[in-house]
Coordinates of C-alpha atoms in Angstrom, one line a residue:
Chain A
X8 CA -9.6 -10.7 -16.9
X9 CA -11.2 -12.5 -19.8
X10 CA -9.7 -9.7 -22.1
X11 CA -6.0 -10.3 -20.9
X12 CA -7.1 -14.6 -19.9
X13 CA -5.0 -13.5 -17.0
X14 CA -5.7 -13.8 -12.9
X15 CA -2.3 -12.9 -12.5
X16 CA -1.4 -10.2 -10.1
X17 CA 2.3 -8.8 -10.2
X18 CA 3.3 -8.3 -6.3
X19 CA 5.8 -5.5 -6.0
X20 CA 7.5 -5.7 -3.2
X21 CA 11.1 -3.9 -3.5
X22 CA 13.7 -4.7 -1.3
X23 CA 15.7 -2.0 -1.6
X24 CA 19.1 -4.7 -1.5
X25 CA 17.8 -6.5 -4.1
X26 CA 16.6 -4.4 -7.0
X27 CA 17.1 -5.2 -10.8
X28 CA 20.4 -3.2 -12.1
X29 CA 18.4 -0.8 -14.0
X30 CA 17.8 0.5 -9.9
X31 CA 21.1 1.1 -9.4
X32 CA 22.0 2.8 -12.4
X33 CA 18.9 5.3 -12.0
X34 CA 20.2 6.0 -8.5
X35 CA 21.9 9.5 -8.7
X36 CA 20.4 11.7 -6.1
X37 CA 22.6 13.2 -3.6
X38 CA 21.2 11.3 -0.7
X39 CA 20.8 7.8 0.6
X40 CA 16.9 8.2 0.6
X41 CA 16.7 10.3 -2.7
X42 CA 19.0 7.6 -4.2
X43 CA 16.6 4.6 -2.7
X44 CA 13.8 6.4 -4.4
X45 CA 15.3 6.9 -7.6
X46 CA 16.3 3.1 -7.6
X47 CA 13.0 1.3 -6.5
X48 CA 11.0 3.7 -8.9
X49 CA 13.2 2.9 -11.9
X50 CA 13.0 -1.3 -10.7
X51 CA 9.5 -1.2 -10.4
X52 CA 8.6 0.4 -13.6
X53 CA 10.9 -1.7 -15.4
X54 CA 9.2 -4.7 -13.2
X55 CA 5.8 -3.5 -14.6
X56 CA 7.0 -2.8 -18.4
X57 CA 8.3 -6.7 -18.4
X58 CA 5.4 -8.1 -17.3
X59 CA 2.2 -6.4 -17.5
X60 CA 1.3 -8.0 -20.7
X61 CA 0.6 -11.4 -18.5
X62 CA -1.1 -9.5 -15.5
X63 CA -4.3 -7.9 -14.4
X64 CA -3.3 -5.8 -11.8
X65 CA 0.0 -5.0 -9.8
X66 CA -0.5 -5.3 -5.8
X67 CA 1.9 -2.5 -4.4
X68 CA 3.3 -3.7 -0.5
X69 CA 3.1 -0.6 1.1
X70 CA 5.7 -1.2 3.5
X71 CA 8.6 -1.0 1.2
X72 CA 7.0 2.5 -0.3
X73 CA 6.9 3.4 3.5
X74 CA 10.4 2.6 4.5
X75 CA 11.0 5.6 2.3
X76 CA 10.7 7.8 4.6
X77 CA 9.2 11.8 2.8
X78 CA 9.9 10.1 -0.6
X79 CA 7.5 7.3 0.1
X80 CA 4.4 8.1 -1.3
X81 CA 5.2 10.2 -4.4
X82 CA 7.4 6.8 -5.2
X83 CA 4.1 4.9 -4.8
X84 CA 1.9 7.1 -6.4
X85 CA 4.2 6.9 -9.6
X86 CA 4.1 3.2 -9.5
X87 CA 0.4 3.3 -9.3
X88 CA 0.3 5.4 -12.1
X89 CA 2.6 3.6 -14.5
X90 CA 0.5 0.3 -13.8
X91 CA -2.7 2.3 -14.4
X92 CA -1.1 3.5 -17.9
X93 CA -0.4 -0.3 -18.5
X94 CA -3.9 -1.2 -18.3
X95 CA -3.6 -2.8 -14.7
X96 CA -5.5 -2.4 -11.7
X97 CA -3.7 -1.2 -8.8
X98 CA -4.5 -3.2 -4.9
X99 CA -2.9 -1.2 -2.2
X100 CA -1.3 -4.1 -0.3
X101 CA -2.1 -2.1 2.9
X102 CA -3.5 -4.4 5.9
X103 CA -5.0 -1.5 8.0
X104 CA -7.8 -1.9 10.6
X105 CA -8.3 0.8 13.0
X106 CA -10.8 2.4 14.5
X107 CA -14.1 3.9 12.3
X108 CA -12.6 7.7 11.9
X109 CA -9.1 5.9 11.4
X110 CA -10.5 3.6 9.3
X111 CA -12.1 5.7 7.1
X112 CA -9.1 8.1 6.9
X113 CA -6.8 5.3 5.8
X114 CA -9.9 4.5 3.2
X115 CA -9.5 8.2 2.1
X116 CA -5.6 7.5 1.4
X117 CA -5.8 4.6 -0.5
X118 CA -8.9 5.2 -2.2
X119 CA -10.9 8.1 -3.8
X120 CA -9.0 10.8 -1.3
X121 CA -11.5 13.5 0.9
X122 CA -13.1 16.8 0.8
X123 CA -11.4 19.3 3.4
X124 CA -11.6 23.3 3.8
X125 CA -8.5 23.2 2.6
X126 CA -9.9 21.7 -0.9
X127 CA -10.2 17.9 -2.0
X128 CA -7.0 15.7 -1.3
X129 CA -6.5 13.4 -3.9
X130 CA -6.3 9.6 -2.7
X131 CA -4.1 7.0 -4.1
X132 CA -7.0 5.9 -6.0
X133 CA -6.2 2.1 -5.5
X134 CA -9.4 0.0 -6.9
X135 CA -8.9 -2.8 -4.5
X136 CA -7.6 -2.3 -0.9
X137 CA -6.3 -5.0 1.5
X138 CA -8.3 -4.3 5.2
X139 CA -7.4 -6.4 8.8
X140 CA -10.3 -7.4 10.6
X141 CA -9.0 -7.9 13.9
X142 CA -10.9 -5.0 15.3
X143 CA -14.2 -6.1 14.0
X144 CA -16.6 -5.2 11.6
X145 CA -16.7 -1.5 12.2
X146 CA -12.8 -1.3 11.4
X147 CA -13.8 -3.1 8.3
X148 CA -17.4 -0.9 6.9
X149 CA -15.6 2.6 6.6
X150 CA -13.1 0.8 3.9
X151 CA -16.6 -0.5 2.5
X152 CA -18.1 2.5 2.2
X153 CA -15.3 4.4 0.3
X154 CA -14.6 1.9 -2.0
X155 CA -18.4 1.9 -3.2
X156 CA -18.2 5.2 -3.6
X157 CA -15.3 5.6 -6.0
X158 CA -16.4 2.0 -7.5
X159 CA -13.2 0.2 -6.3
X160 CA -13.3 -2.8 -3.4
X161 CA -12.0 -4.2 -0.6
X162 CA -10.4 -7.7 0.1
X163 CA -10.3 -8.7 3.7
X164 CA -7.7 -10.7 5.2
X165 CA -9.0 -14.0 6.2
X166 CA -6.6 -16.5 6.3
X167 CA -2.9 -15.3 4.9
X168 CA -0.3 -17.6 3.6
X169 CA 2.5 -16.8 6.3
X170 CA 3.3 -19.8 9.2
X171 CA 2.1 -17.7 12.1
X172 CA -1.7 -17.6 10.1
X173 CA -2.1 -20.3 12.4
X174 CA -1.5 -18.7 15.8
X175 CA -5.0 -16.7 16.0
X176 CA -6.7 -17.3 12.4
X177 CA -7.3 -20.8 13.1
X178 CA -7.8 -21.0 17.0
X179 CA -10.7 -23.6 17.0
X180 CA -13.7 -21.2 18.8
X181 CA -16.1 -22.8 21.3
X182 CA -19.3 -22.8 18.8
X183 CA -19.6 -23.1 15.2
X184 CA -18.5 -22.1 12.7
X185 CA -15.4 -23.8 13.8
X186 CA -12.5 -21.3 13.5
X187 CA -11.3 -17.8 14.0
X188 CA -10.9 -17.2 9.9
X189 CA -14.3 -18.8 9.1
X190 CA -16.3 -16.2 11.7
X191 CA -14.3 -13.9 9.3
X192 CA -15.2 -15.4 6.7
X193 CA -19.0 -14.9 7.4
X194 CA -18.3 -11.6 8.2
X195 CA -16.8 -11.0 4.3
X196 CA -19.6 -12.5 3.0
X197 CA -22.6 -11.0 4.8
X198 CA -20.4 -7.1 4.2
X199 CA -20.1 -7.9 0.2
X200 CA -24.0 -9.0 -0.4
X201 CA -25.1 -5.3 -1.1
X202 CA -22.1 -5.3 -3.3
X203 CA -22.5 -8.2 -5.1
X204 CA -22.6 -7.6 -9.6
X205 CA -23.9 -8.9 -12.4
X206 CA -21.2 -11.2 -12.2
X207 CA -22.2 -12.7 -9.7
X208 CA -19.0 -11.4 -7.4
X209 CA -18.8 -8.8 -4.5
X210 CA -17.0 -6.0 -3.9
X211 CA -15.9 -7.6 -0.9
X212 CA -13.7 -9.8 -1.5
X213 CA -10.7 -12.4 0.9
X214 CA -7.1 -13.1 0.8
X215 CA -6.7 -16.3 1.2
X216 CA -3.4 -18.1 1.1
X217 CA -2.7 -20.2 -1.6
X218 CA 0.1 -22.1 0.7
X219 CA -2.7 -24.4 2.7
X220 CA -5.5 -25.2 -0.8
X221 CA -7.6 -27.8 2.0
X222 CA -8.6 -24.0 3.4
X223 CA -10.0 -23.3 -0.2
X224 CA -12.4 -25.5 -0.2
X225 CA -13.9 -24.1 2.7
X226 CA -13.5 -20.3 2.1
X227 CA -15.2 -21.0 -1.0
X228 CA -18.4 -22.8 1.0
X229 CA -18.5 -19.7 3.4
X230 CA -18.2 -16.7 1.2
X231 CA -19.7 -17.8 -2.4
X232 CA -19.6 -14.6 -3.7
X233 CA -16.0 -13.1 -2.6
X234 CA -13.2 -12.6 -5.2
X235 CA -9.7 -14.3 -3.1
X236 CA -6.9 -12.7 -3.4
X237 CA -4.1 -15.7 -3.4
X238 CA -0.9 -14.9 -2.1
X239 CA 2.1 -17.3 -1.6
X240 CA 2.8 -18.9 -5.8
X241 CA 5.8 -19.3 -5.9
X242 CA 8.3 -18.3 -2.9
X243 CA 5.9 -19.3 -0.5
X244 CA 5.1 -23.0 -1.9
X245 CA 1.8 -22.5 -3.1
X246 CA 1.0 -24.0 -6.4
X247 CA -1.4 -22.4 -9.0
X248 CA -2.4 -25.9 -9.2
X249 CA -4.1 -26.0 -5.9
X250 CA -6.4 -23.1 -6.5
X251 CA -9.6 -24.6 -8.3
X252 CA -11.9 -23.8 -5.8
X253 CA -11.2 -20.0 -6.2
X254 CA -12.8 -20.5 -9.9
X255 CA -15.6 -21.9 -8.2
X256 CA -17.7 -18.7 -9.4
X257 CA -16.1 -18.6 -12.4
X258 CA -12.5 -17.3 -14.0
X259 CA -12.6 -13.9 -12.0
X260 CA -12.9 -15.9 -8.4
X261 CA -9.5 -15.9 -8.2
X262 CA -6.5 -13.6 -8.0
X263 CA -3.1 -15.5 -8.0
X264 CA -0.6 -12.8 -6.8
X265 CA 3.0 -13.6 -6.9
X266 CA 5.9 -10.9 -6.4
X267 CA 9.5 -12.9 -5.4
X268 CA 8.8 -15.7 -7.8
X269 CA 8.4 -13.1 -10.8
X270 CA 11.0 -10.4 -10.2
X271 CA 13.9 -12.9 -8.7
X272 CA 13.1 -15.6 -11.9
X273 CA 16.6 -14.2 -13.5
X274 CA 18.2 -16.0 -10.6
X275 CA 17.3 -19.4 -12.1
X276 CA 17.3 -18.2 -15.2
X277 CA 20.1 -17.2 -18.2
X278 CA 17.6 -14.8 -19.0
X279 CA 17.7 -11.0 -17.6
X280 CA 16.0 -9.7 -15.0
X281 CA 13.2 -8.4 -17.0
X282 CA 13.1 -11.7 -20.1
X283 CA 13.1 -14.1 -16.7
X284 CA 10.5 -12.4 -15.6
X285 CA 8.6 -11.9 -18.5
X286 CA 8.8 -15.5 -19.0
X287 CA 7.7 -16.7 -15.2
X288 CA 4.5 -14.2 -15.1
X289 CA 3.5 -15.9 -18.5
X290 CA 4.2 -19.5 -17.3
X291 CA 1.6 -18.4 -14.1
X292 CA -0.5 -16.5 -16.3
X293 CA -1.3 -19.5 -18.7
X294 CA -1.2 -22.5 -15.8
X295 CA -4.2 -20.4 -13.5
X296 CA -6.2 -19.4 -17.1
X297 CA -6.4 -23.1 -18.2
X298 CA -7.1 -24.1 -14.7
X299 CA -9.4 -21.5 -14.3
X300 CA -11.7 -23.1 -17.7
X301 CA -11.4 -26.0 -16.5
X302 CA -13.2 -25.8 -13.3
Chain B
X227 CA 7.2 9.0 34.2
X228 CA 8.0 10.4 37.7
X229 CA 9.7 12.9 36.4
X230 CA 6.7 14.5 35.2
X231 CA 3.5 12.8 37.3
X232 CA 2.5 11.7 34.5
X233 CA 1.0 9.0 32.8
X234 CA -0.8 10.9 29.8
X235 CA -0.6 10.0 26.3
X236 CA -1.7 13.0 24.1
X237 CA -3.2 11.2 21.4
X238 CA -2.8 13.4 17.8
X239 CA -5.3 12.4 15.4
X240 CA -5.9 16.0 13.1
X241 CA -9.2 15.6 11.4
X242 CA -8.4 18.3 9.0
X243 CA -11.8 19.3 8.8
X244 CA -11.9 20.0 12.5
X245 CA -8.3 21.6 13.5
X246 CA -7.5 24.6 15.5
X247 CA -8.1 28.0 14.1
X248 CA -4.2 28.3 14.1
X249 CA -4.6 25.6 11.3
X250 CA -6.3 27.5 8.9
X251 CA -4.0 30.7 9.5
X252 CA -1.2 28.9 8.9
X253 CA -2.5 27.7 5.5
X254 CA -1.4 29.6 2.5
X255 CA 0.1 27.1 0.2
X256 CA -1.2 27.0 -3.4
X257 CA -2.3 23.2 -3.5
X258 CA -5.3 22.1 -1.2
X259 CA -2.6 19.7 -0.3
X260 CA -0.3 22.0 0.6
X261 CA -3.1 24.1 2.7
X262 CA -3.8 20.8 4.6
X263 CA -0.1 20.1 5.4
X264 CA 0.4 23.7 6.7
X265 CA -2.7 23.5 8.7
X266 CA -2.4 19.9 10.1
X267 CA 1.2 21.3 11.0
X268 CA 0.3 23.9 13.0
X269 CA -2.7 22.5 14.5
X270 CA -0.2 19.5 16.0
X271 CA 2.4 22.0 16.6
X272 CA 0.1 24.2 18.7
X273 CA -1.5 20.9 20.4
X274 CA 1.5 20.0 21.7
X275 CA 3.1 23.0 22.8
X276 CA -0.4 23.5 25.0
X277 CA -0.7 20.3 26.5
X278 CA 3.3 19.1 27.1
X279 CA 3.6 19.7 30.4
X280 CA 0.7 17.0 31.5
X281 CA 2.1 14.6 29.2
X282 CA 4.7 11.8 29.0
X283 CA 4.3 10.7 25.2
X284 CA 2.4 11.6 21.8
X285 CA 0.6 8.9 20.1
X286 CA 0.0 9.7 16.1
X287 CA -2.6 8.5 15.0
X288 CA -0.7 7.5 11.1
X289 CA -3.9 7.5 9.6
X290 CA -4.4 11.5 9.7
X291 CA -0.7 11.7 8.0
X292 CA -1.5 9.0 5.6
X293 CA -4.4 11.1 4.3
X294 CA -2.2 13.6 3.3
X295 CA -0.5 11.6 0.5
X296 CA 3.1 13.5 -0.6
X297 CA 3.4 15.5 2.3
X298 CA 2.0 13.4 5.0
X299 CA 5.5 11.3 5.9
X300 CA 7.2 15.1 6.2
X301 CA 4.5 16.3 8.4
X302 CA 4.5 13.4 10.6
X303 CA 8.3 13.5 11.2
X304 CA 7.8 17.2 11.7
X305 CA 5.0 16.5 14.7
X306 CA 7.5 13.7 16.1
X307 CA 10.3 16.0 16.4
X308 CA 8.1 18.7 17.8
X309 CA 7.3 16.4 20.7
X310 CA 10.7 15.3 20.9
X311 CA 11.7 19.0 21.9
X312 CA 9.3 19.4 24.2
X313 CA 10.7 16.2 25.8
X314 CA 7.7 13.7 25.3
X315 CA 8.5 9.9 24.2
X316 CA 7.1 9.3 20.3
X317 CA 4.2 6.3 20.2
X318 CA 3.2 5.8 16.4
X319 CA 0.2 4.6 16.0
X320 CA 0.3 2.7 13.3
X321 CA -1.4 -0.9 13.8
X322 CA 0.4 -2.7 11.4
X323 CA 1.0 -6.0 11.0
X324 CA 2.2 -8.1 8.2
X325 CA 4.4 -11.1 7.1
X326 CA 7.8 -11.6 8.0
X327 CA 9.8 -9.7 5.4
X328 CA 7.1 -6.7 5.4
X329 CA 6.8 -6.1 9.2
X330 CA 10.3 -5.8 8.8
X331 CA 10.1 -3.2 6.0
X332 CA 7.5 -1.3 8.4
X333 CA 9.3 -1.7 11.8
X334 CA 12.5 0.0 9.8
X335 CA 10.4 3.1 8.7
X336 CA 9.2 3.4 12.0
X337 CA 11.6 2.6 14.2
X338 CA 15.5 3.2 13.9
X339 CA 15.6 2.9 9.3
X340 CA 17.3 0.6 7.6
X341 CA 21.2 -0.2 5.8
X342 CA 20.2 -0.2 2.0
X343 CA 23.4 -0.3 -1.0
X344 CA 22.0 3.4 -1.0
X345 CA 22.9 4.2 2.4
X346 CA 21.4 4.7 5.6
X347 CA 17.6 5.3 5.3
X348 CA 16.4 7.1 8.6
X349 CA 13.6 5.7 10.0
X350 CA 10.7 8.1 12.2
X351 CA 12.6 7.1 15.4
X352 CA 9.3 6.6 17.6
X353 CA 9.9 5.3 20.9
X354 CA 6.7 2.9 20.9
X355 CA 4.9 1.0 17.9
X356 CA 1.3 -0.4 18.0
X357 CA 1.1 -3.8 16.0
X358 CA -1.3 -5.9 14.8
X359 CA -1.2 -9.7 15.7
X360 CA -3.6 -11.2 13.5
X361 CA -1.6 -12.4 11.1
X362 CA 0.3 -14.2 14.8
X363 CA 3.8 -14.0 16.3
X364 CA 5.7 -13.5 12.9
X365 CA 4.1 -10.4 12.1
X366 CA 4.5 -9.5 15.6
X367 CA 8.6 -10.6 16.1
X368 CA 10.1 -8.3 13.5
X369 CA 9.1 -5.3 15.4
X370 CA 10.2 -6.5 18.1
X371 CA 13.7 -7.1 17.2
X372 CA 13.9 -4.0 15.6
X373 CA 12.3 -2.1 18.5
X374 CA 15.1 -4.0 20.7
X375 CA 18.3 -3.1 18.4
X376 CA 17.2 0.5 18.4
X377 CA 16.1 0.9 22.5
X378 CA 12.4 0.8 21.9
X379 CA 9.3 -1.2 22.3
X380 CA 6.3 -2.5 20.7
X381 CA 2.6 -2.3 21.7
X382 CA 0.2 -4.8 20.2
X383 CA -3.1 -4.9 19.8
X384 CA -5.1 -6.8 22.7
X385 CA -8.4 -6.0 23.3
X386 CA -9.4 -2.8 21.7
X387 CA -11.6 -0.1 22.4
X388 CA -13.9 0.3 20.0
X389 CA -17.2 -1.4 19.8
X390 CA -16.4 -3.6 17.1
X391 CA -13.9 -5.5 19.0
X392 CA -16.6 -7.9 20.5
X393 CA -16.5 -9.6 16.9
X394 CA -13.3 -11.7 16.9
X395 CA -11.4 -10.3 19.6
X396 CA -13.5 -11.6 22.6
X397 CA -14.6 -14.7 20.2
X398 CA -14.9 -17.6 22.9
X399 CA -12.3 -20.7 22.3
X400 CA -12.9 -23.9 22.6
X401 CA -9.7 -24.4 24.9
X402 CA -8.7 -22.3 27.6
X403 CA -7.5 -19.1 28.1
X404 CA -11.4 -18.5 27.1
X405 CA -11.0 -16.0 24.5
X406 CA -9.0 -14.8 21.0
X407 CA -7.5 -11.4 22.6
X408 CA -6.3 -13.6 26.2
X409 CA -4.7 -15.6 23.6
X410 CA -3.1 -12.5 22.2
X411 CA -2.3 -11.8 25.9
X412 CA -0.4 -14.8 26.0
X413 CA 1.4 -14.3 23.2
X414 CA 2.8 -10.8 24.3
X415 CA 3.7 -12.0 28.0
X416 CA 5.8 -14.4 26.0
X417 CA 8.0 -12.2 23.6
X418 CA 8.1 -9.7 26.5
X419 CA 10.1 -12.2 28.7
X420 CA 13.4 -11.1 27.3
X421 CA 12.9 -8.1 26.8
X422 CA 12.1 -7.4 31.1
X423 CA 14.0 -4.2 32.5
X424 CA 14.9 -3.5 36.0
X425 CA 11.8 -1.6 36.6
X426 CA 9.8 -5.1 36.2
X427 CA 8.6 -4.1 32.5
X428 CA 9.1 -5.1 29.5
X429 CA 9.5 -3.9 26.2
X430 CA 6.5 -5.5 24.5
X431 CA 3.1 -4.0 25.6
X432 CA -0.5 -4.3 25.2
X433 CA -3.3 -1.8 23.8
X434 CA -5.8 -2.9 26.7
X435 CA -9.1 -0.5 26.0
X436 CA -10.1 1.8 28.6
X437 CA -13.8 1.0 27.6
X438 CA -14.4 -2.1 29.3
X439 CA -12.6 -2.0 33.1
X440 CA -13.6 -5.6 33.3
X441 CA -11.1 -6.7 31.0
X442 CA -8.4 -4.8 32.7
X443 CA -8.6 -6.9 35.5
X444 CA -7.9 -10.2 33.9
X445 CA -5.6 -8.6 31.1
X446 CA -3.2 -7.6 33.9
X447 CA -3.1 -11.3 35.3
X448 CA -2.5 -12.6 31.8
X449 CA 0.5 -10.0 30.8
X450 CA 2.0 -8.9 34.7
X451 CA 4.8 -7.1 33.0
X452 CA 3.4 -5.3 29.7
X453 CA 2.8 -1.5 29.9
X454 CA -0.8 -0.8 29.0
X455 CA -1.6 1.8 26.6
X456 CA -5.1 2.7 27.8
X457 CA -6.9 4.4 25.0
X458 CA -10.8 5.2 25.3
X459 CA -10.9 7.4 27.6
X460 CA -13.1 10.8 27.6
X461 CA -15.1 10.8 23.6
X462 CA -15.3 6.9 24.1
X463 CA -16.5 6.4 27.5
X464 CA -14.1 5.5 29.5
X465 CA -12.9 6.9 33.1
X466 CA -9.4 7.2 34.5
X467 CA -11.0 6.0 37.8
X468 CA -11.9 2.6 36.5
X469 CA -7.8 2.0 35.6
X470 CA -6.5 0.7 38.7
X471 CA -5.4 -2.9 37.4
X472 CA -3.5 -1.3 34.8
X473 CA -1.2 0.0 37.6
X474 CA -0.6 -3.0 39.3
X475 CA 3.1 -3.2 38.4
X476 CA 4.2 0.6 39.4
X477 CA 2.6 3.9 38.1
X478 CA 4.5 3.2 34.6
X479 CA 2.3 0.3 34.1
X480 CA -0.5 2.1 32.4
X481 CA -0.3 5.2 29.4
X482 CA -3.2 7.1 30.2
X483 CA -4.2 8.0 26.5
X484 CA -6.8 11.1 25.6
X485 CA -7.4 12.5 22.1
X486 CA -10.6 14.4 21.1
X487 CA -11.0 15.1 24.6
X488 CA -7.8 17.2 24.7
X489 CA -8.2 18.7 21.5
X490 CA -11.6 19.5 21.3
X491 CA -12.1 20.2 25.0
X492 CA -12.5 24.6 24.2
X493 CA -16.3 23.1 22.6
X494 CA -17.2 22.6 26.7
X495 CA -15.6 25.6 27.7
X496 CA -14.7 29.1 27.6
X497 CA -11.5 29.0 27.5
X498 CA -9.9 29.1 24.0
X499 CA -8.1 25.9 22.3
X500 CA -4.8 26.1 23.9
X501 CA -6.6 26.8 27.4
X502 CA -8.8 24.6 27.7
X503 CA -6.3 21.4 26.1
X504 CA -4.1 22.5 29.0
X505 CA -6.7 22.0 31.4
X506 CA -8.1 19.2 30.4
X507 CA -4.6 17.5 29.7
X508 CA -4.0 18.3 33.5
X509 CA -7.1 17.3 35.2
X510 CA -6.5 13.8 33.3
X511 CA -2.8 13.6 34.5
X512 CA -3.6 14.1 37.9
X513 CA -7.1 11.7 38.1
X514 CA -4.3 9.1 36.8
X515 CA -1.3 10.2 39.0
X516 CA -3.1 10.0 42.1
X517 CA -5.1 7.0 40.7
X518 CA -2.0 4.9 40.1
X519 CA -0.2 6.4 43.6
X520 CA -3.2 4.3 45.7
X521 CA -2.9 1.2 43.7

């Protein structure tokens, strides 16, 4: 981060009707979900080349690889790998929570892969995961465990940037502390304290949505440690200017992650595609830095 | 259901380090990937064909395909149309749960695929999703609209079976209903209202744990029309016996769901994989047949 003076995390999230042109133009194959593949691998590379220079890492929405179909994850693991030859980290935008053998299968995927009779299955090798907690700590410690093992981490959804967030993340509970996201939040921070650095951050970290900041304040009192992961710059409302108390720990407390805002910016913009979004990922880039030294 | 006198769910969760010997002779690709593939294959293949005739539906568990990067969205759709032959329903069990735009993305892979300027994308066609509702009723709505435009239904997560679902799940609220997961309830009686069919069930569901009876009681006077799916039975503890609320409605109220007690059943007995699966799948199917007959 301090190498790049970037917390800016480019969100790919490719909807497969409204890819760059260089998508379209890559898309030959003879059928409809060889041609998707072809088009959404071309878009987000040329997504990456345009603005990796302002970014730390790239957060790759599974769902869109999935919606794939058998072409899926060869499509992601090529994204992954083109950020990783750009110098970003990768955070597998996955959201699972299962069961502890579940769990720690999906861990395998996404992270350092498993060792089989059948010989060692490579993972995704993702260095940051995204977990649900619904299911409670034990769907949450298998993703732990993995990611301290290949050196990578976790961030746990605690209270996302979506409307509905409110519908079960913020029920008000009977005792303190006062809401369904903050028991999470304890739960974050109590997981992350044998993985907390010399920075002075865990390897446990929170997404929290940049769209409500009041909720910052808070998440920040409850898990002192925890890198957020900020979704919702951008498309969603949020404001890089709302996110102070994420740099409460210093410059790498904070991950501002924005994916429509950067790859639609040619739509307000006389700029291309990949210029409009050059110049949006640097306009974030330099407006969370500053904000980030001055906290 | 009455077809077959049978509420049983085989669950199919391939812990490739614990298949079927048919796994490993199947196995002769050159890649340990491609070993796993062949083997998970065969192991499902050979799982299936053995316990069919107990069965109503296959649950796959996505976690197990997931781990096989490249070749894990093929094998899966391989295992799905196996089960389809043999005439069971397809429940994928994949928990997810997301924000508006990405639940959608996720319900098209899963359910009936998507129109893309590509083409049709096929989606895995299952009959049933499990969904996560942290995130609340947004991330829950797109599957169901997509369930409903493609003659399918949705399962969400309620009250889990796992141990860990004590954390947030039964967190007491400081408003009635008492708890996080009767709130859940709520919200699935809701979005199942117009989606009721003439049998007095509805196309949204619950995942109701088999673990905790006590729960089953007062799930089933929260959610009067939502097909359980029972899981926790056999390697977790539960007991068909102890399902009787589940079949309140009418014998299809409850899917009787058994995994590692199926599949590894020949480790109690001297009957071979195949032999023992078959038995097992059959004295479960008729505990819960004559179980939801008295109710």
């Amino acid at each position: 981060m301090s190498e790049r003076e970037s917390q800016l995390v480019l969100g790919i999230d490719p909807d497969p009707g409204a890819l760059w042109p260089v998508g379209a133009e890559a898309a030959d194959a003879p059928s409809p979900r060889g041609r998707a593949a072809q088009a959404v691998l071309a878009h987000c590379r040329a997504l990456i080349d345009a603005s990796a220079e302002a970014c730390v890492a790239v957060k790759l929405q599974l769902a869109r690889f999935e919606v794939l179909g058998t072409s899926g994850w060869s499509v992601l693991a090529d994204v992954a790998e083109h950020a990783r030859g750009r110098g970003l980290l990768v955070i597998a935008d996955a959201k699972r929570g299962d069961i502890d053998v579940s769990a720690g299968a999906y861990a395998s995927a996404l992270l350092g892969g498993v060792d089989t009779p059948f010989g060692h299955l490579d993972g995704l090798g993702a260095d940051l995961v995204t977990v649900n907690p619904l299911m409670g700590a034990d769907a949450v410690e298998p993703f732990v465990r993995a990611a301290r093992a290949s050196g990578a981490g976790v961030l746990v959804l605690v209270r996302t940037s979506n409307p509905g967030a409110a519908d079960f993340e913020d029920l008000e509970l009977a005792a303190p502390p006062a809401r369904v996201w903050e028991r999470i939040a304890v739960l974050v921070d109590e997981l992350g304290r044998e993985g907390r650095g010399d920075s002075g951050l865990s390897d446990v970290g929170a997404v929290v949505g940049a769209t409500l900041p009041e909720h910052l304040v808070r998440a920040r009192e409850l898990m002192g440690s925890a890198t957020f992961l900020l979704p919702g710059v951008g498309a969603q409302g949020g404001r890089v200017e709302d996110l102070a108390p994420a740099f409460a720990p210093g410059p790498a407390g904070g991950l501002v992650t924005a994916s429509r805002s950067i790859a639609d910016a040619h739509r307000k913009s006389d700029a291309g595609p990949a210029g409009a979004a050059r110049a949006e990922a640097e306009r974030l880039r330099a407006a969370a830095w500053e904000l980030s030294r001055r906290v």
